[in-house]
XYZ file of C-alpha atoms in Angstrom:
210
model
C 112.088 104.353 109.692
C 113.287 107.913 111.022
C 110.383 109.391 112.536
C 110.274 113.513 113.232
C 107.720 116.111 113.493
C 109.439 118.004 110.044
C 110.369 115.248 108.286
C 109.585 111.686 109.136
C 110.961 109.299 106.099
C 111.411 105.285 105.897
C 112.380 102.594 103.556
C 111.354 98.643 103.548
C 112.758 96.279 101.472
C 110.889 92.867 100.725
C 111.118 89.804 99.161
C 108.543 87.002 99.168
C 108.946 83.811 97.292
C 105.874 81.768 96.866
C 105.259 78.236 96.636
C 101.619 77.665 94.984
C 100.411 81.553 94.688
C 97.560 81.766 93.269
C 97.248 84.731 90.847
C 94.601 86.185 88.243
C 94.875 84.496 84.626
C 93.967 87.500 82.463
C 90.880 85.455 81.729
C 86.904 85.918 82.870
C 84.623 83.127 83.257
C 81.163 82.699 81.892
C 79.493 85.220 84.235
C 82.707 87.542 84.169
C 84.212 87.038 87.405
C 88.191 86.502 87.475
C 89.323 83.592 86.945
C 92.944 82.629 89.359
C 95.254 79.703 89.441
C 98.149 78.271 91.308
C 101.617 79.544 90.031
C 104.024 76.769 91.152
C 107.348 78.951 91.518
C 107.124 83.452 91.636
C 108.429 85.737 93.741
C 108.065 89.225 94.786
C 110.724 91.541 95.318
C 111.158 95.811 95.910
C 111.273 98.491 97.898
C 109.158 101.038 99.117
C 109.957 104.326 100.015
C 107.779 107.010 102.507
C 108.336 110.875 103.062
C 106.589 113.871 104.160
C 107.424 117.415 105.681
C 105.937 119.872 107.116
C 107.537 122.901 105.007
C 105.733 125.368 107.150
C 102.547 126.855 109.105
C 100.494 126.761 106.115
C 102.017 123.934 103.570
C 103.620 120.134 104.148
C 103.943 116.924 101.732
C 104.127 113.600 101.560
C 104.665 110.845 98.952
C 105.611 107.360 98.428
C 107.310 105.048 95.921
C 107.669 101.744 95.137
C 109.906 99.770 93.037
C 109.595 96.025 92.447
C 109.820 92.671 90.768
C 107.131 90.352 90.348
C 108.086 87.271 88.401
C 106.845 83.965 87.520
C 109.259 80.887 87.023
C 108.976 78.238 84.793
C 105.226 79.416 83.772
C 103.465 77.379 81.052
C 100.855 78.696 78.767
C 97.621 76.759 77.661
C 96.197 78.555 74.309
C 93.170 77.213 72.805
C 93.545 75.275 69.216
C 90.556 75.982 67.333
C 92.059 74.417 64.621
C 92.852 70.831 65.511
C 91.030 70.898 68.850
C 92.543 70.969 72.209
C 95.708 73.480 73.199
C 99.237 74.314 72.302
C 101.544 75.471 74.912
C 103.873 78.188 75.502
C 106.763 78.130 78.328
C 108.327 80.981 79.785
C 111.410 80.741 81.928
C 110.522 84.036 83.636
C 107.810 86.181 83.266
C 105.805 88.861 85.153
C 102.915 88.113 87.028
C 99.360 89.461 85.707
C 98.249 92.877 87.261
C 101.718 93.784 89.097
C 103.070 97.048 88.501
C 106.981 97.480 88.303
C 106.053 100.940 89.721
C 104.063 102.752 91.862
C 104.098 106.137 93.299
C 101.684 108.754 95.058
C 102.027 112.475 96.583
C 99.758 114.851 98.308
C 100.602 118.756 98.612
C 98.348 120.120 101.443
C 97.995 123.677 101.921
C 96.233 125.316 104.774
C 94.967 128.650 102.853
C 92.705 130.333 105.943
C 91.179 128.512 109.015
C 89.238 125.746 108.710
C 90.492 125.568 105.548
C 92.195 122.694 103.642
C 93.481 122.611 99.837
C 94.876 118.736 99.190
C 96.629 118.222 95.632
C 97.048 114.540 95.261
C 98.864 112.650 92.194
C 99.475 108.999 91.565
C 101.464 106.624 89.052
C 101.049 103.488 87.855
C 103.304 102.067 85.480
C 102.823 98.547 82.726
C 100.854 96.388 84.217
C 100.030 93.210 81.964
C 96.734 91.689 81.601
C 98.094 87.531 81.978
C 101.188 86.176 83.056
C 103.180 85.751 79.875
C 104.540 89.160 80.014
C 104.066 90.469 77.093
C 103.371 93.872 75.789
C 100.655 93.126 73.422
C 98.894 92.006 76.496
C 98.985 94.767 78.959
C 97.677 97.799 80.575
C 99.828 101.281 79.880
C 101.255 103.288 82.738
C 99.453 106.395 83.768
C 99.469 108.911 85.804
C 95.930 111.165 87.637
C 95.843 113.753 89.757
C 92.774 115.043 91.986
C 92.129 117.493 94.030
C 90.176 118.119 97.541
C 88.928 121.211 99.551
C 88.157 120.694 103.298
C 86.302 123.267 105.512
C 85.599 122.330 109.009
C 82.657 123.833 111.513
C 84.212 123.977 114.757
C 84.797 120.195 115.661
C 81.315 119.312 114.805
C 80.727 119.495 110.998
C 83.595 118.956 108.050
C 82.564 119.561 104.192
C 84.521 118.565 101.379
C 84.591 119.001 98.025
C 86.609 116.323 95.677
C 87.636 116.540 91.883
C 89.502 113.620 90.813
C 91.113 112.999 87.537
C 91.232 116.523 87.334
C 92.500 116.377 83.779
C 90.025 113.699 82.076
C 93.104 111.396 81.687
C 92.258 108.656 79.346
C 93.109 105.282 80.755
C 92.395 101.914 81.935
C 93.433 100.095 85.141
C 91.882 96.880 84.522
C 90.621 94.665 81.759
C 91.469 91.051 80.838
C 92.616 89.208 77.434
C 91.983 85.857 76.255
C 94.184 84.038 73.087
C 93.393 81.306 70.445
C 94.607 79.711 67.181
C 92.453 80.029 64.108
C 93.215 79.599 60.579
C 97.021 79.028 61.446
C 97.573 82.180 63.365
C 97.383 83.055 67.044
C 94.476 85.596 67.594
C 95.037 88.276 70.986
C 91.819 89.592 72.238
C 92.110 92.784 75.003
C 89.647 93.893 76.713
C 89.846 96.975 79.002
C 87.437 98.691 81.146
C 88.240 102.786 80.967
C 88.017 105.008 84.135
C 85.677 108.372 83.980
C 87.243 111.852 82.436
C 86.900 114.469 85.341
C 84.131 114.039 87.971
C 83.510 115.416 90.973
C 81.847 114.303 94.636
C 80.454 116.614 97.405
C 79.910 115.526 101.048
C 79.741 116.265 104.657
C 80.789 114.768 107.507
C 79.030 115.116 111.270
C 80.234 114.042 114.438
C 77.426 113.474 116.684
């Protein structure tokens, strides 16, 4: 970490292997909470990368990025038979763990336009993430990518309104939803479920210091 009034910047690398994690399924139990088990071998792996500046009086920047692994070993599957009762199975060697983005990034542009005054233009990314731990594609959430936007004004030290309009472009996407699979008349049956964020909305407030 290299820390400075213009341009402070870091890096951490990480690696965590896990014995036992326990990690979401994909699946949602009969009152649609989560359900998680016990992964006997994964790991998690990246780095992360921080930086910021203040370019001058009136304007500075910061963002962040991180790249990573997040992998399952020796991960079984357990897929309903509807057919001939009871399950078939599916192993994977490797595989990514459900809900783990490969990448993720943010950045806010803030720009001081008159006193009291604050103009914040923030963006983030998130890329694949898949909805079990099998990896697959047909099974997962696409990247995507928002940005919002935030006006401060400030009374004195006493008073601070702001003014925040997020997903500024009504991106359509979804950052969460869950999938369950089964075998009926011979085939294997995928079903996705996805809960969808809100087009462009908007939230007003004020904060007092007493």
């Amino acid at each position: 970490e290299y820390r400075s009034l213009k341009i402070p910047w870091g890096i951490n690398l990480y690696f965590m292997n896990y014995k036992d994690q326990l990690v979401l399924t994909g699946k949602i139990n009969d009152v649609g909470a989560y359900t998680r088990t016990n992964i006997d071998k994964s790991y998690r792996a990246g780095i992360e990368l921080t930086g910021g500046g203040q370019i001058c009086q009136w304007l500075s920047a910061s963002a962040n990025l991180t790249l990573s692994r997040n992998k399952v070993k020796d991960f079984t599957e357990f897929i309903d038979d509807y057919d001939n009762g009871g399950q078939q199975t599916i192993f994977y060697k490797s595989s990514d763990i459900a809900f783990s983005p490969s990448v993720t990034s943010a950045y806010s542009i803030n720009i001081i336009p008159a006193k009291n005054t604050g103009i914040s233009l923030m963006g983030k990314y998130v890329s694949r993430q898949y909805l079990d731990n099998t990896g697959q594609k047909s099974r997962s959430l696409d990247g995507f990518y928002t940005q919002d936007v935030r006006v401060d004004y400030a009374w004195e030290k006493y008073a601070n309104l702001f003014l925040q309009v997020n997903n500024i472009f009504s991106k359509k996407y979804e950052p969460n939803g869950y999938t369950f699979s089964y075998f009926y008349g011979g085939e294997l049956t995928t079903e996705n479920y996805y809960f969808p964020m809100a087009p462009v909305n908007w939230v007003i407030g004020m904060n007092i210091k007493l």
